[in-house]
Amino acid sequence: MANVTLSFRKPGASRVDLSGVVPDRLAGLSEREIAALPVWVGSSRVQLGEMCTVKGEKSADLRIEGESSNVDGIGGGMRGGRLTVLGDAGFDVGLGMGGGRLEVNGSVRDGCGVALSGGSIRVAGSAGDGVGGALPGASRGMTGGEVLVTGSVGRGAGASARRGLVVAGGNAGDGAGHAMIAGTVLIFGTVSGVVGRWNKRGTIVAFGGATVPAAYRFACSYRPVFLRVLLAYLRDSHGVIAEDKFVTGRYERYCGDLSELGKGELLTWTGP
């Protein structure tokens, strides 16, 4: 069989923690060994086969189907291979992921791509708070990789990012780009609340507009070449199609946060 498939049954009251059940780990395991892997259901430790039907073995291509909206930690610690979720997923999708390709055909809850260091995460629906953010108490969020969400994202997208790319096809909540160290956040919808506060060197592009913080200063109005290159890459590599007006349009560039290094930037689209 070309892949390993986990078919989850109707969820109970407790949440399932699937952290560590990742393609690169399953590549060397038989079907029986995969079914015997330990997972947490609430405060109880059970075997994976008690929660879902396992089909396939020794493959780094993992598919998750069935009732997976209560399954948390999908792709947690993943270092390679391919993981596809045929539906919604729970909290902490791709937590600490370092490589590979993770695709969710539905929506995800909070914590998607937290502490990401490599690989790519694609979400066809929407995502909750903290996309590409930091673990509690950590000074850095994602340090590499890419998180692409077709729909909207919650609060704190790209917060404390050190490197990497976050793309939201819809709107973003308060705190987008908060305390960024570096990296890039693209938001095609509107940005609510405060954006880019305490940004050091990060780049935030608000195609649908954002309220410019008081600690930013106007730099110029221009047509950024780097953005054309980035949007072409997203089109060719991930199928993210930007409207022509965003590819060739003018942007106002603001530098900030001036209470920090002042080397970050916020770009807002102003017209063709």
CSV table of C-alpha atoms in Angstrom, one decimal:
chain,number,residue,atom,x,y,z
A,1,MET,CA,0.0,0.0,0.0
A,2,ALA,CA,1.3,3.4,-0.9
A,3,ASN,CA,0.3,5.1,2.3
A,4,VAL,CA,-0.7,4.6,5.9
A,5,THR,CA,-4.3,5.6,6.6
A,6,LEU,CA,-5.8,6.3,10.1
A,7,SER,CA,-9.6,6.3,10.0
A,8,PHE,CA,-10.9,7.8,13.2
A,9,ARG,CA,-14.2,6.7,14.6
A,10,LYS,CA,-16.9,8.9,16.2
A,11,PRO,CA,-15.2,11.1,18.8
A,12,GLY,CA,-16.0,10.7,22.5
A,13,ALA,CA,-16.0,13.4,25.1
A,14,SER,CA,-12.2,13.4,25.6
A,15,ARG,CA,-9.6,14.8,23.2
A,16,VAL,CA,-7.0,12.7,21.5
A,17,ASP,CA,-3.3,13.7,21.5
A,18,LEU,CA,-1.7,12.4,18.3
A,19,SER,CA,1.7,14.0,18.9
A,20,GLY,CA,4.6,11.8,17.7
A,21,VAL,CA,2.5,9.8,15.3
A,22,VAL,CA,4.1,11.2,12.2
A,23,PRO,CA,5.1,9.9,8.7
A,24,ASP,CA,8.9,9.8,9.3
A,25,ARG,CA,8.3,7.6,12.4
A,26,LEU,CA,5.8,5.3,10.7
A,27,ALA,CA,8.1,4.7,7.7
A,28,GLY,CA,9.8,1.8,9.4
A,29,LEU,CA,6.8,0.3,11.3
A,30,SER,CA,4.4,-2.5,10.4
A,31,GLU,CA,0.7,-2.1,10.6
A,32,ARG,CA,0.6,-4.0,13.9
A,33,GLU,CA,3.3,-1.8,15.3
A,34,ILE,CA,1.5,1.4,14.2
A,35,ALA,CA,-1.7,0.2,15.9
A,36,ALA,CA,0.2,-0.4,19.1
A,37,LEU,CA,1.6,3.1,19.3
A,38,PRO,CA,0.6,4.9,22.6
A,39,VAL,CA,-1.6,8.0,22.4
A,40,TRP,CA,-3.3,10.0,25.1
A,41,VAL,CA,-7.1,10.3,25.3
A,42,GLY,CA,-7.8,12.8,28.0
A,43,SER,CA,-5.7,11.6,30.9
A,44,SER,CA,-5.6,8.0,29.8
A,45,ARG,CA,-3.0,6.3,27.7
A,46,VAL,CA,-4.3,3.9,25.1
A,47,GLN,CA,-3.1,2.2,21.9
A,48,LEU,CA,-3.7,4.0,18.6
A,49,GLY,CA,-5.6,1.1,17.2
A,50,GLU,CA,-8.3,1.6,19.9
A,51,MET,CA,-9.1,5.0,18.5
A,52,CYS,CA,-8.9,4.4,14.8
A,53,THR,CA,-8.6,1.8,12.1
A,54,VAL,CA,-5.0,1.4,10.8
A,55,LYS,CA,-4.4,0.4,7.2
A,56,GLY,CA,-1.0,0.3,5.5
A,57,GLU,CA,2.6,0.1,6.8
A,58,LYS,CA,6.2,1.2,6.2
A,59,SER,CA,5.3,4.4,4.4
A,60,ALA,CA,6.2,8.0,5.0
A,61,ASP,CA,2.8,9.1,3.4
A,62,LEU,CA,0.2,9.3,6.2
A,63,ARG,CA,-3.5,10.1,5.7
A,64,ILE,CA,-5.9,10.8,8.5
A,65,GLU,CA,-9.7,10.6,7.8
A,66,GLY,CA,-12.9,10.2,9.7
A,67,GLU,CA,-13.8,12.2,12.8
A,68,SER,CA,-10.6,14.1,13.4
A,69,SER,CA,-11.8,17.5,14.7
A,70,ASN,CA,-11.1,16.4,18.3
A,71,VAL,CA,-7.6,15.1,17.4
A,72,ASP,CA,-4.8,17.4,18.7
A,73,GLY,CA,-1.1,17.5,17.9
A,74,ILE,CA,-1.4,16.2,14.4
A,75,GLY,CA,2.0,16.4,12.8
A,76,GLY,CA,3.6,17.4,16.1
A,77,GLY,CA,7.4,16.9,15.8
A,78,MET,CA,7.2,15.8,12.2
A,79,ARG,CA,10.6,15.9,10.4
A,80,GLY,CA,9.8,14.5,6.9
A,81,GLY,CA,7.3,12.8,4.7
A,82,ARG,CA,3.7,13.8,3.8
A,83,LEU,CA,0.7,14.0,6.1
A,84,THR,CA,-2.8,14.7,4.8
A,85,VAL,CA,-5.9,15.3,6.9
A,86,LEU,CA,-9.2,14.8,5.0
A,87,GLY,CA,-11.3,17.0,7.3
A,88,ASP,CA,-10.9,19.3,10.2
A,89,ALA,CA,-8.1,19.0,12.9
A,90,GLY,CA,-7.8,20.1,16.5
A,91,PHE,CA,-5.3,22.1,18.4
A,92,ASP,CA,-1.5,22.3,17.9
A,93,VAL,CA,-1.3,21.1,14.3
A,94,GLY,CA,2.4,20.9,13.3
A,95,LEU,CA,3.6,21.9,16.7
A,96,GLY,CA,7.4,21.9,16.6
A,97,MET,CA,7.4,20.5,13.1
A,98,GLY,CA,10.9,20.5,11.4
A,99,GLY,CA,10.2,19.2,7.9
A,100,GLY,CA,7.9,17.5,5.5
A,101,ARG,CA,4.5,18.6,4.1
A,102,LEU,CA,1.3,18.7,6.1
A,103,GLU,CA,-2.0,19.5,4.5
A,104,VAL,CA,-5.4,19.9,6.2
A,105,ASN,CA,-8.4,19.9,3.9
A,106,GLY,CA,-10.6,21.6,6.6
A,107,SER,CA,-10.0,24.0,9.4
A,108,VAL,CA,-7.8,23.8,12.5
A,109,ARG,CA,-8.0,25.3,16.0
A,110,ASP,CA,-5.4,27.3,18.0
A,111,GLY,CA,-1.6,26.7,17.8
A,112,CYS,CA,-1.1,25.7,14.2
A,113,GLY,CA,2.6,25.9,13.3
A,114,VAL,CA,3.7,26.9,16.8
A,115,ALA,CA,7.5,26.6,17.1
A,116,LEU,CA,7.8,25.6,13.5
A,117,SER,CA,11.4,25.2,12.2
A,118,GLY,CA,10.9,23.8,8.8
A,119,GLY,CA,8.6,22.2,6.2
A,120,SER,CA,5.2,23.5,5.1
A,121,ILE,CA,1.7,23.5,6.5
A,122,ARG,CA,-1.3,24.1,4.2
A,123,VAL,CA,-4.8,24.6,5.7
A,124,ALA,CA,-7.7,24.8,3.3
A,125,GLY,CA,-10.1,26.3,5.8
A,126,SER,CA,-9.4,28.7,8.7
A,127,ALA,CA,-7.1,28.6,11.7
A,128,GLY,CA,-7.4,29.8,15.3
A,129,ASP,CA,-5.0,31.9,17.4
A,130,GLY,CA,-1.3,31.7,17.4
A,131,VAL,CA,-0.4,30.6,13.9
A,132,GLY,CA,3.4,30.3,13.7
A,133,GLY,CA,3.6,31.6,17.2
A,134,ALA,CA,5.7,30.7,20.3
A,135,LEU,CA,5.4,28.1,23.0
A,136,PRO,CA,4.3,29.5,26.4
A,137,GLY,CA,7.3,31.4,27.9
A,138,ALA,CA,9.4,31.1,24.8
A,139,SER,CA,11.1,34.2,23.4
A,140,ARG,CA,10.8,33.0,19.8
A,141,GLY,CA,8.0,31.6,17.6
A,142,MET,CA,8.6,29.9,14.3
A,143,THR,CA,12.2,29.8,13.1
A,144,GLY,CA,11.6,28.6,9.6
A,145,GLY,CA,9.1,26.9,7.3
A,146,GLU,CA,5.8,28.0,5.9
A,147,VAL,CA,2.2,28.1,7.1
A,148,LEU,CA,-0.4,28.9,4.5
A,149,VAL,CA,-4.0,29.3,5.5
A,150,THR,CA,-6.6,29.8,2.8
A,151,GLY,CA,-9.2,31.3,5.1
A,152,SER,CA,-8.9,33.7,8.1
A,153,VAL,CA,-6.6,33.3,11.1
A,154,GLY,CA,-7.1,34.3,14.7
A,155,ARG,CA,-5.0,36.5,17.0
A,156,GLY,CA,-1.2,36.6,17.1
A,157,ALA,CA,-0.4,35.3,13.6
A,158,GLY,CA,3.4,35.2,13.3
A,159,ALA,CA,3.9,36.5,16.8
A,160,SER,CA,7.6,36.4,17.8
A,161,ALA,CA,8.6,34.8,14.5
A,162,ARG,CA,12.4,34.5,14.0
A,163,ARG,CA,12.2,33.3,10.4
A,164,GLY,CA,9.7,31.7,8.0
A,165,LEU,CA,6.5,32.7,6.3
A,166,VAL,CA,2.9,33.0,7.4
A,167,VAL,CA,0.2,33.6,4.7
A,168,ALA,CA,-3.5,34.2,5.5
A,169,GLY,CA,-5.9,34.3,2.6
A,170,GLY,CA,-8.6,35.9,4.7
A,171,ASN,CA,-8.6,38.2,7.7
A,172,ALA,CA,-6.3,38.3,10.8
A,173,GLY,CA,-7.1,39.0,14.4
A,174,ASP,CA,-5.4,41.3,16.8
A,175,GLY,CA,-1.7,41.0,17.4
A,176,ALA,CA,-0.5,39.9,13.9
A,177,GLY,CA,3.2,40.2,13.7
A,178,HIS,CA,3.5,41.0,17.5
A,179,ALA,CA,7.2,41.1,18.6
A,180,MET,CA,8.5,39.7,15.3
A,181,ILE,CA,12.2,39.2,15.3
A,182,ALA,CA,12.3,38.5,11.5
A,183,GLY,CA,10.3,36.6,8.9
A,184,THR,CA,7.3,37.5,6.8
A,185,VAL,CA,3.5,37.7,7.3
A,186,LEU,CA,1.1,38.2,4.4
A,187,ILE,CA,-2.5,38.9,5.1
A,188,PHE,CA,-4.8,39.2,2.1
A,189,GLY,CA,-7.9,40.3,4.1
A,190,THR,CA,-8.2,43.0,6.8
A,191,VAL,CA,-6.2,43.1,10.0
A,192,SER,CA,-8.1,43.8,13.2
A,193,GLY,CA,-6.6,45.6,16.3
A,194,VAL,CA,-2.9,46.3,16.6
A,195,VAL,CA,-0.5,44.9,14.0
A,196,GLY,CA,3.3,44.7,14.3
A,197,ARG,CA,3.8,46.0,17.8
A,198,TRP,CA,7.4,45.6,19.0
A,199,ASN,CA,8.4,44.4,15.6
A,200,LYS,CA,12.2,44.3,15.2
A,201,ARG,CA,13.0,43.2,11.7
A,202,GLY,CA,9.9,41.4,10.4
A,203,THR,CA,7.9,42.2,7.2
A,204,ILE,CA,4.1,42.4,7.4
A,205,VAL,CA,2.1,42.9,4.2
A,206,ALA,CA,-1.5,43.9,4.7
A,207,PHE,CA,-3.2,43.7,1.3
A,208,GLY,CA,-6.6,44.5,2.7
A,209,GLY,CA,-5.4,47.3,4.9
A,210,ALA,CA,-4.5,47.8,8.5
A,211,THR,CA,-4.3,50.6,11.1
A,212,VAL,CA,-0.7,51.8,11.1
A,213,PRO,CA,0.6,51.9,14.7
A,214,ALA,CA,1.8,55.2,16.2
A,215,ALA,CA,5.3,53.8,16.6
A,216,TYR,CA,5.7,53.4,12.9
A,217,ARG,CA,6.9,56.2,10.5
A,218,PHE,CA,6.0,56.6,6.8
A,219,ALA,CA,9.0,55.7,4.6
A,220,CYS,CA,7.8,55.7,1.0
A,221,SER,CA,5.2,54.7,-1.6
A,222,TYR,CA,6.6,52.2,-4.1
A,223,ARG,CA,6.1,49.0,-6.1
A,224,PRO,CA,8.1,46.3,-4.2
A,225,VAL,CA,10.0,43.9,-6.5
A,226,PHE,CA,10.5,41.4,-3.7
A,227,LEU,CA,6.8,41.0,-3.3
A,228,ARG,CA,6.3,40.1,-7.0
A,229,VAL,CA,9.0,37.4,-6.6
A,230,LEU,CA,7.4,36.1,-3.4
A,231,LEU,CA,3.9,36.0,-4.9
A,232,ALA,CA,5.2,34.2,-8.0
A,233,TYR,CA,6.8,31.7,-5.7
A,234,LEU,CA,3.6,31.1,-3.8
A,235,ARG,CA,1.7,30.7,-7.1
A,236,ASP,CA,4.2,28.2,-8.6
A,237,SER,CA,5.0,26.2,-5.5
A,238,HIS,CA,1.7,26.3,-3.5
A,239,GLY,CA,-1.0,27.4,-6.0
A,240,VAL,CA,-1.7,30.6,-4.1
A,241,ILE,CA,-3.1,33.0,-6.7
A,242,ALA,CA,-2.9,36.7,-5.9
A,243,GLU,CA,-5.0,39.2,-7.8
A,244,ASP,CA,-3.0,41.2,-10.4
A,245,LYS,CA,-3.6,44.4,-8.5
A,246,PHE,CA,-1.6,43.1,-5.6
A,247,VAL,CA,1.2,41.8,-7.8
A,248,THR,CA,1.7,45.1,-9.7
A,249,GLY,CA,0.2,47.6,-7.3
A,250,ARG,CA,1.6,50.4,-5.2
A,251,TYR,CA,2.3,50.0,-1.5
A,252,GLU,CA,2.9,52.4,1.3
A,253,ARG,CA,5.9,51.4,3.4
A,254,TYR,CA,6.1,52.1,7.1
A,255,CYS,CA,9.1,51.4,9.3
A,256,GLY,CA,8.9,50.3,12.9
A,257,ASP,CA,8.4,49.5,15.7
A,258,LEU,CA,10.5,52.6,16.6
A,259,SER,CA,10.4,51.6,20.3
A,260,GLU,CA,12.5,48.6,19.2
A,261,LEU,CA,15.1,48.5,16.5
A,262,GLY,CA,12.8,50.2,14.0
A,263,LYS,CA,14.0,47.9,11.2
A,264,GLY,CA,10.7,46.1,10.7
A,265,GLU,CA,8.3,47.1,8.0
A,266,LEU,CA,4.5,47.3,7.4
A,267,LEU,CA,3.3,47.4,3.8
A,268,THR,CA,-0.2,48.4,2.9
A,269,TRP,CA,-1.6,48.1,-0.6
A,270,THR,CA,-2.9,51.5,-1.9
A,271,GLY,CA,-3.9,50.9,-5.4
A,272,PRO,CA,-2.9,49.8,-8.9
